[in-house]
Amino acid sequence: MKFLVIFCSFLLFGACTKITAEENDFVQKTCGLNVTKQDPITERKNYTFFVAVYFRTHFMHRGEPTPYTYTMPGVIISPKHIAIQKYCESNHRQLLKFDFDFILIDKKFDAARKFVDPFSKITILFGCSNANHVKMMILTLKKPLQLNKDVGLACLSNSTKNWLGIYDQLVFGADVSGFMTYKDYFPVACAGDTPLVCGRAAFFEDGICNKDTGGCSFAEVNKRMTLLGIFVSGTIDCAFSSAGITRSVFLNVARYTEEICNATGVCINLDSTKLVTTTSGSKE
Ligand SMILES: *[C@@H]1O[C@H](CO)[C@@H](O)[C@H](O)[C@H]1NC(C)=O
Ligand SMILES: *[C@@H]1O[C@H](CO)[C@@H](O)[C@H](O)[C@H]1NC(C)=O
Ligand SMILES: *[C@@H]1O[C@H](CO)[C@@H](O)[C@H](O)[C@H]1NC(C)=O
Ligand SMILES: *[C@@H]1O[C@H](CO)[C@@H](O)[C@H](O)[C@H]1NC(C)=O
């Protein structure tokens, strides 16, 4: 009962959930560029690929299904796709609803929010099994987003080495008062060769909170804003000392670009290394 792998509320054509090769060319050319807003009023939430995903689920409380509403940071990776930390429902999953919003400075979290149900498909990479740490899911929009000065795309990291190689990272998520925002982070070493990587807030007491929200880590790679990591675990109170927690854990997104490509049609060019192999292979 605990394993919600994929659910589709509106899946008419498999093809409509992926972008085409032409659309992917467009995504690869434009992602990560011009993604900061110029308007100073929006300064707190400057990045146009950053959205708040809302979800509502029902838990049984004194025998009654009782609604709970949450929000989590998501990132626009194509006009049809939003990447986000995975959420696995443990019961009453048929009552789970999703919605999203662009991040607006004055927008307060609204527990009574009306849900418009904008997604046609929810894909949880590797499902909900606890045996792996791949905490990522992809929401497919029924109607593609119009890209403009307020709505942009983030690129996907094309190398697992980007994580430790880039000192200046931004982690998007909820601050201690529950507002969506972003904070400066830097990478720190984690044990072992797992899909997980670690980071820490540059200002010790001022990180992103691990309530229901998690976060996503970004940095500029070749002058484009690039999604490096999806939040896995961290601190409840946003600080990196009180609870003895010294780092947050993220999924290294670059490790799953093939899965993302299969699920969405958003395919980064990983071929620079493969091409060399193919060429030398064919010469032999
Ligand atoms: C992006 O910004 C650059 C300069 O910052 C500008 O020349 C270019 O036209 C912009 N592109 C789009 C699609 O807005
Ligand atoms: C927001 O964007 C403006 C214009 O690009 C920039 O001057 C400002 O520093 C940015 N603010 C933050 C907090 O990144
Ligand atoms: C992606 O899809 C291709 C073609 O269906 C398949 O061969 C490959 O194993 C898939 N890759 C992953 C990582 O799922
Ligand atoms: C990642 O992309 C950049 C810019 O497009 C390129 O220079 C670099 O070689 C790529 N890295 C890999 C591992 O493909």
Short mmCIF file of C-alpha atoms and ligand atoms in Angstrom, two decimals:
data_model
loop_
_atom_site.label_atom_id
_atom_site.label_comp_id
_atom_site.label_asym_id
_atom_site.label_seq_id
_atom_site.Cartn_x
_atom_site.Cartn_y
_atom_site.Cartn_z
CA MET A 1 0.00 0.00 0.00
CA LYS A 2 2.94 2.30 0.52
CA PHE A 3 4.13 2.25 -3.03
CA LEU A 4 2.61 4.78 -5.31
CA VAL A 5 4.74 4.53 -8.40
CA ILE A 6 3.02 6.57 -11.04
CA PHE A 7 -0.43 7.89 -11.34
CA CYS A 8 -2.04 9.49 -14.31
CA SER A 9 -5.25 11.44 -14.08
CA PHE A 10 -5.43 12.55 -17.70
CA LEU A 11 -3.24 10.43 -19.89
CA LEU A 12 -4.69 10.24 -23.38
CA PHE A 13 -1.56 9.98 -25.50
CA GLY A 14 1.78 8.82 -24.15
CA ALA A 15 3.49 11.18 -26.55
CA CYS A 16 1.88 14.30 -25.09
CA THR A 17 3.74 13.83 -21.83
CA LYS A 18 7.18 14.19 -23.49
CA ILE A 19 8.57 17.10 -25.42
CA THR A 20 9.67 16.51 -29.01
CA ALA A 21 13.28 16.57 -30.23
CA GLU A 22 12.65 20.05 -31.71
CA GLU A 23 11.24 21.30 -28.44
CA ASN A 24 14.23 19.82 -26.66
CA ASP A 25 16.58 21.71 -29.00
CA PHE A 26 14.78 24.87 -28.00
CA VAL A 27 15.02 23.95 -24.30
CA GLN A 28 18.75 23.25 -24.58
CA LYS A 29 19.36 26.56 -26.36
CA THR A 30 17.39 28.73 -23.95
CA CYS A 31 17.59 27.03 -20.54
CA GLY A 32 19.28 28.91 -17.75
CA LEU A 33 19.50 32.16 -19.68
CA ASN A 34 17.67 35.36 -18.72
CA VAL A 35 16.19 33.78 -15.66
CA THR A 36 16.54 36.68 -13.24
CA LYS A 37 13.84 39.28 -13.02
CA GLN A 38 14.84 42.89 -13.34
CA ASP A 39 12.03 44.31 -11.24
CA PRO A 40 13.43 45.17 -7.79
CA ILE A 41 10.05 44.50 -6.15
CA THR A 42 10.55 40.80 -6.84
CA GLU A 43 14.09 40.84 -5.55
CA ARG A 44 13.43 38.25 -2.90
CA LYS A 45 12.32 35.72 -5.48
CA ASN A 46 14.35 36.65 -8.51
CA TYR A 47 14.50 33.46 -10.45
CA THR A 48 11.84 32.76 -13.05
CA PHE A 49 12.23 28.97 -13.20
CA PHE A 50 11.40 28.63 -9.51
CA VAL A 51 7.83 27.66 -8.58
CA ALA A 52 5.94 26.60 -5.49
CA VAL A 53 4.22 23.25 -5.92
CA TYR A 54 1.25 22.67 -3.68
CA PHE A 55 -0.19 19.37 -2.78
CA ARG A 56 -3.12 18.33 -0.72
CA THR A 57 -3.67 14.96 0.78
CA HIS A 58 -6.14 13.51 3.22
CA PHE A 59 -5.28 11.65 6.37
CA MET A 60 -7.75 9.77 8.47
CA HIS A 61 -8.33 11.72 11.64
CA ARG A 62 -10.89 10.33 14.10
CA GLY A 63 -12.32 8.27 11.28
CA GLU A 64 -12.75 11.26 8.95
CA PRO A 65 -10.57 12.00 5.91
CA THR A 66 -9.01 15.36 6.82
CA PRO A 67 -7.24 17.52 4.21
CA TYR A 68 -3.68 18.75 4.66
CA THR A 69 -2.04 21.21 2.27
CA TYR A 70 1.72 21.48 1.75
CA THR A 71 4.09 23.37 -0.50
CA MET A 72 7.48 22.43 -1.94
CA PRO A 73 9.88 24.22 -4.27
CA GLY A 74 9.82 23.03 -7.88
CA VAL A 75 11.86 23.93 -10.93
CA ILE A 76 10.71 24.39 -14.51
CA ILE A 77 12.90 22.21 -16.76
CA SER A 78 10.77 22.44 -19.91
CA PRO A 79 7.54 24.22 -20.88
CA LYS A 80 5.78 20.98 -19.92
CA HIS A 81 7.80 19.74 -16.94
CA ILE A 82 8.47 20.66 -13.34
CA ALA A 83 11.06 18.73 -11.32
CA ILE A 84 10.58 18.42 -7.57
CA GLN A 85 11.51 16.31 -4.57
CA LYS A 86 9.42 13.16 -4.55
CA TYR A 87 6.41 12.83 -2.38
CA CYS A 88 5.06 9.37 -1.67
CA GLU A 89 1.63 8.98 -0.20
CA SER A 90 1.15 6.28 2.36
CA ASN A 91 -2.64 6.09 2.36
CA HIS A 92 -5.70 7.51 0.60
CA ARG A 93 -3.59 8.35 -2.37
CA GLN A 94 -6.62 8.74 -4.59
CA LEU A 95 -7.29 11.96 -2.74
CA LEU A 96 -3.87 13.44 -3.42
CA LYS A 97 -4.03 16.64 -5.49
CA PHE A 98 -1.31 18.84 -6.93
CA ASP A 99 -1.17 22.44 -8.04
CA PHE A 100 1.55 25.04 -8.53
CA ASP A 101 2.23 28.73 -8.56
CA PHE A 102 4.98 31.07 -9.57
CA ILE A 103 6.86 32.46 -6.63
CA LEU A 104 5.48 35.85 -5.71
CA ILE A 105 6.84 37.97 -2.92
CA ASP A 106 3.58 38.82 -1.22
CA LYS A 107 1.92 35.50 -1.65
CA LYS A 108 1.31 33.84 1.68
CA PHE A 109 0.84 30.13 2.00
CA ASP A 110 -2.87 29.43 1.67
CA ALA A 111 -4.05 26.25 3.33
CA ALA A 112 -7.54 26.69 1.83
CA ARG A 113 -6.16 27.07 -1.68
CA LYS A 114 -8.41 26.01 -4.58
CA PHE A 115 -6.60 23.39 -6.64
CA VAL A 116 -6.85 23.64 -10.43
CA ASP A 117 -5.15 20.29 -11.14
CA PRO A 118 -2.74 21.42 -13.90
CA PHE A 119 -0.81 18.16 -14.27
CA SER A 120 -1.50 15.25 -16.59
CA LYS A 121 1.11 12.90 -15.16
CA ILE A 122 3.29 12.45 -12.09
CA THR A 123 6.43 10.38 -12.58
CA ILE A 124 8.39 9.27 -9.53
CA LEU A 125 11.88 8.20 -10.58
CA PHE A 126 12.43 4.64 -9.33
CA GLY A 127 9.10 4.71 -7.50
CA CYS A 128 8.62 5.09 -3.77
CA SER A 129 10.80 2.28 -2.46
CA ASN A 130 12.87 3.25 0.57
CA ALA A 131 15.67 1.08 -0.72
CA ASN A 132 17.03 3.85 -2.92
CA HIS A 133 17.64 7.50 -2.28
CA VAL A 134 16.47 8.85 -5.58
CA LYS A 135 14.12 11.46 -4.30
CA MET A 136 12.87 13.10 -7.42
CA MET A 137 9.65 13.31 -9.32
CA ILE A 138 8.49 15.03 -12.44
CA LEU A 139 5.17 16.75 -12.91
CA THR A 140 3.90 16.97 -16.49
CA LEU A 141 1.68 19.92 -17.30
CA LYS A 142 -1.53 19.54 -19.27
CA LYS A 143 -0.93 22.90 -20.96
CA PRO A 144 2.63 23.99 -21.82
CA LEU A 145 3.84 27.16 -20.13
CA GLN A 146 4.37 30.28 -22.19
CA LEU A 147 7.96 31.34 -21.64
CA ASN A 148 8.44 35.06 -21.15
CA LYS A 149 10.30 37.46 -18.90
CA ASP A 150 8.55 35.99 -15.85
CA VAL A 151 8.71 32.30 -16.79
CA GLY A 152 12.06 30.71 -17.63
CA LEU A 153 13.75 27.31 -17.72
CA ALA A 154 16.63 25.95 -15.66
CA CYS A 155 19.22 23.67 -17.27
CA LEU A 156 20.04 20.21 -15.94
CA SER A 157 23.53 19.55 -14.67
CA ASN A 158 25.51 17.62 -17.28
CA SER A 159 28.26 16.32 -15.02
CA THR A 160 28.21 14.68 -11.60
CA LYS A 161 31.48 16.53 -10.91
CA ASN A 162 29.70 19.87 -11.07
CA TRP A 163 28.58 19.46 -7.49
CA LEU A 164 31.94 19.57 -5.74
CA GLY A 165 33.40 21.77 -8.48
CA ILE A 166 31.10 24.72 -7.87
CA TYR A 167 31.50 26.62 -4.67
CA ASP A 168 28.74 29.22 -5.10
CA GLN A 169 25.39 27.47 -5.01
CA LEU A 170 21.91 28.75 -4.30
CA VAL A 171 19.42 26.54 -2.55
CA PHE A 172 15.76 27.38 -3.09
CA GLY A 173 13.13 26.43 -0.55
CA ALA A 174 11.30 27.66 2.52
CA ASP A 175 12.94 29.89 5.12
CA VAL A 176 12.23 29.74 8.83
CA SER A 177 9.05 31.82 8.47
CA GLY A 178 7.74 29.58 5.69
CA PHE A 179 8.33 31.94 2.76
CA MET A 180 9.86 30.55 -0.39
CA THR A 181 13.29 32.06 -0.87
CA TYR A 182 16.87 31.07 -1.58
CA LYS A 183 20.11 30.99 0.40
CA ASP A 184 23.80 30.74 -0.37
CA TYR A 185 25.25 27.26 0.02
CA PHE A 186 28.53 25.57 -0.68
CA PRO A 187 29.33 21.90 -1.30
CA VAL A 188 30.90 19.71 1.38
CA ALA A 189 32.18 16.17 1.04
CA CYS A 190 29.84 13.23 1.74
CA ALA A 191 30.84 9.65 2.39
CA GLY A 192 30.98 7.17 -0.44
CA ASP A 193 30.01 7.04 -4.07
CA THR A 194 26.27 7.33 -3.71
CA PRO A 195 23.81 9.36 -5.76
CA LEU A 196 23.84 11.73 -2.82
CA VAL A 197 25.91 14.87 -2.34
CA CYS A 198 26.13 17.33 0.55
CA GLY A 199 26.06 21.05 1.09
CA ARG A 200 25.97 23.62 3.83
CA ALA A 201 24.56 27.12 4.20
CA ALA A 202 27.23 29.79 3.78
CA PHE A 203 25.74 31.61 6.76
CA PHE A 204 25.62 29.01 9.44
CA GLU A 205 22.28 29.96 10.98
CA ASP A 206 20.58 30.79 7.73
CA GLY A 207 19.80 27.79 5.57
CA ILE A 208 16.72 26.33 3.94
CA CYS A 209 14.34 24.46 6.21
CA ASN A 210 13.49 20.82 5.89
CA LYS A 211 9.85 21.02 6.91
CA ASP A 212 7.56 19.56 4.33
CA THR A 213 9.39 21.58 1.71
CA GLY A 214 12.96 20.57 0.98
CA GLY A 215 14.75 22.55 -1.73
CA CYS A 216 16.70 22.53 -4.96
CA SER A 217 20.31 23.57 -5.47
CA PHE A 218 21.41 25.71 -8.41
CA ALA A 219 24.56 27.30 -9.71
CA GLU A 220 25.76 29.02 -12.80
CA VAL A 221 27.43 26.51 -15.11
CA ASN A 222 28.81 28.02 -18.30
CA LYS A 223 26.80 31.16 -17.54
CA ARG A 224 23.50 29.28 -17.33
CA MET A 225 21.45 28.64 -14.22
CA THR A 226 21.66 24.90 -13.75
CA LEU A 227 19.85 22.50 -11.44
CA LEU A 228 22.55 20.56 -9.58
CA GLY A 229 20.71 18.90 -6.74
CA ILE A 230 17.33 18.06 -5.28
CA PHE A 231 16.99 18.19 -1.54
CA VAL A 232 16.89 14.88 0.35
CA SER A 233 17.32 15.82 4.01
CA GLY A 234 18.53 18.66 6.20
CA THR A 235 17.60 20.68 9.21
CA ILE A 236 14.15 21.39 10.58
CA ASP A 237 15.02 24.84 11.89
CA CYS A 238 17.16 26.06 8.95
CA ALA A 239 20.30 26.35 11.11
CA PHE A 240 23.40 24.20 10.90
CA SER A 241 24.46 23.95 14.50
CA SER A 242 21.65 23.64 17.02
CA ALA A 243 20.63 20.08 16.17
CA GLY A 244 24.20 18.97 15.58
CA ILE A 245 23.48 18.75 11.86
CA THR A 246 26.33 20.08 9.80
CA ARG A 247 25.08 19.55 6.28
CA SER A 248 22.10 19.00 4.01
CA VAL A 249 21.90 16.07 1.64
CA PHE A 250 20.91 16.37 -2.02
CA LEU A 251 20.40 14.07 -4.96
CA ASN A 252 23.05 14.66 -7.61
CA VAL A 253 20.77 15.38 -10.56
CA ALA A 254 23.48 14.82 -13.19
CA ARG A 255 23.40 11.15 -12.34
CA TYR A 256 19.82 10.78 -13.54
CA THR A 257 19.80 12.72 -16.79
CA GLU A 258 19.08 9.56 -18.78
CA GLU A 259 16.03 8.73 -16.64
CA ILE A 260 14.87 12.34 -16.92
CA CYS A 261 15.38 12.21 -20.68
CA ASN A 262 13.34 9.00 -20.93
CA ALA A 263 10.54 10.43 -18.82
CA THR A 264 10.33 13.93 -20.31
CA GLY A 265 12.22 14.25 -23.58
CA VAL A 266 14.42 16.86 -21.85
CA CYS A 267 17.75 15.42 -22.95
CA ILE A 268 21.02 17.18 -22.33
CA ASN A 269 23.94 16.51 -24.57
CA LEU A 270 25.99 13.97 -22.66
CA ASP A 271 27.79 12.95 -25.79
CA SER A 272 31.09 14.79 -25.54
CA THR A 273 32.60 11.82 -23.73
CA LYS A 274 30.58 9.16 -25.52
CA LEU A 275 31.49 10.58 -28.93
CA VAL A 276 35.18 10.20 -28.21
CA THR A 277 34.64 6.56 -27.27
CA THR A 278 32.54 5.90 -30.38
CA THR A 279 35.06 7.56 -32.68
CA SER A 280 38.07 5.74 -31.26
CA GLY A 281 36.01 2.53 -31.22
CA SER A 282 35.19 2.80 -34.92
CA LYS A 283 38.81 3.44 -35.80
CA GLU A 284 39.92 0.19 -34.24
C1 LIG B 1 18.73 37.69 -22.70
O1 LIG B 1 19.55 38.72 -22.16
C2 LIG B 1 20.47 39.23 -23.08
C3 LIG B 1 21.32 40.26 -22.36
O2 LIG B 1 21.31 40.10 -21.00
C4 LIG B 1 19.74 39.84 -24.25
O3 LIG B 1 20.69 40.31 -25.21
C5 LIG B 1 18.84 38.80 -24.91
O4 LIG B 1 18.07 39.39 -25.93
C6 LIG B 1 17.91 38.18 -23.89
N1 LIG B 1 17.19 37.10 -24.51
C7 LIG B 1 15.88 36.91 -24.33
C8 LIG B 1 15.29 35.72 -25.03
O5 LIG B 1 15.21 37.63 -23.62
C1 LIG B 2 17.62 40.31 -8.30
O1 LIG B 2 17.83 40.73 -9.65
C2 LIG B 2 18.31 42.05 -9.76
C3 LIG B 2 18.35 42.40 -11.24
O2 LIG B 2 18.90 41.39 -12.01
C4 LIG B 2 19.70 42.11 -9.11
O3 LIG B 2 20.21 43.45 -9.19
C5 LIG B 2 19.60 41.71 -7.65
O4 LIG B 2 20.86 41.66 -7.06
C6 LIG B 2 18.94 40.34 -7.54
N1 LIG B 2 18.70 40.02 -6.14
C7 LIG B 2 19.12 38.89 -5.56
C8 LIG B 2 18.79 38.75 -4.10
O5 LIG B 2 19.72 38.02 -6.15
C1 LIG B 3 15.96 4.92 -21.48
O1 LIG B 3 15.21 4.39 -22.55
C2 LIG B 3 15.97 3.55 -23.41
C3 LIG B 3 15.10 3.19 -24.60
O2 LIG B 3 13.85 2.73 -24.19
C4 LIG B 3 16.44 2.32 -22.64
O3 LIG B 3 17.20 1.50 -23.47
C5 LIG B 3 17.28 2.79 -21.46
O4 LIG B 3 17.65 1.69 -20.66
C6 LIG B 3 16.51 3.78 -20.61
N1 LIG B 3 17.43 4.31 -19.63
C7 LIG B 3 17.15 4.39 -18.35
C8 LIG B 3 18.23 4.87 -17.48
O5 LIG B 3 16.06 4.09 -17.90
C1 LIG B 4 28.64 20.28 -20.14
O1 LIG B 4 28.25 21.37 -20.95
C2 LIG B 4 29.28 22.29 -21.20
C3 LIG B 4 28.69 23.46 -21.96
O2 LIG B 4 27.76 23.09 -22.90
C4 LIG B 4 30.41 21.63 -21.95
O3 LIG B 4 31.47 22.55 -22.14
C5 LIG B 4 30.90 20.44 -21.15
O4 LIG B 4 31.88 19.74 -21.89
C6 LIG B 4 29.75 19.50 -20.83
N1 LIG B 4 30.23 18.43 -19.95
C7 LIG B 4 30.00 17.15 -20.21
C8 LIG B 4 30.54 16.17 -19.21
O5 LIG B 4 29.36 16.78 -21.18
#
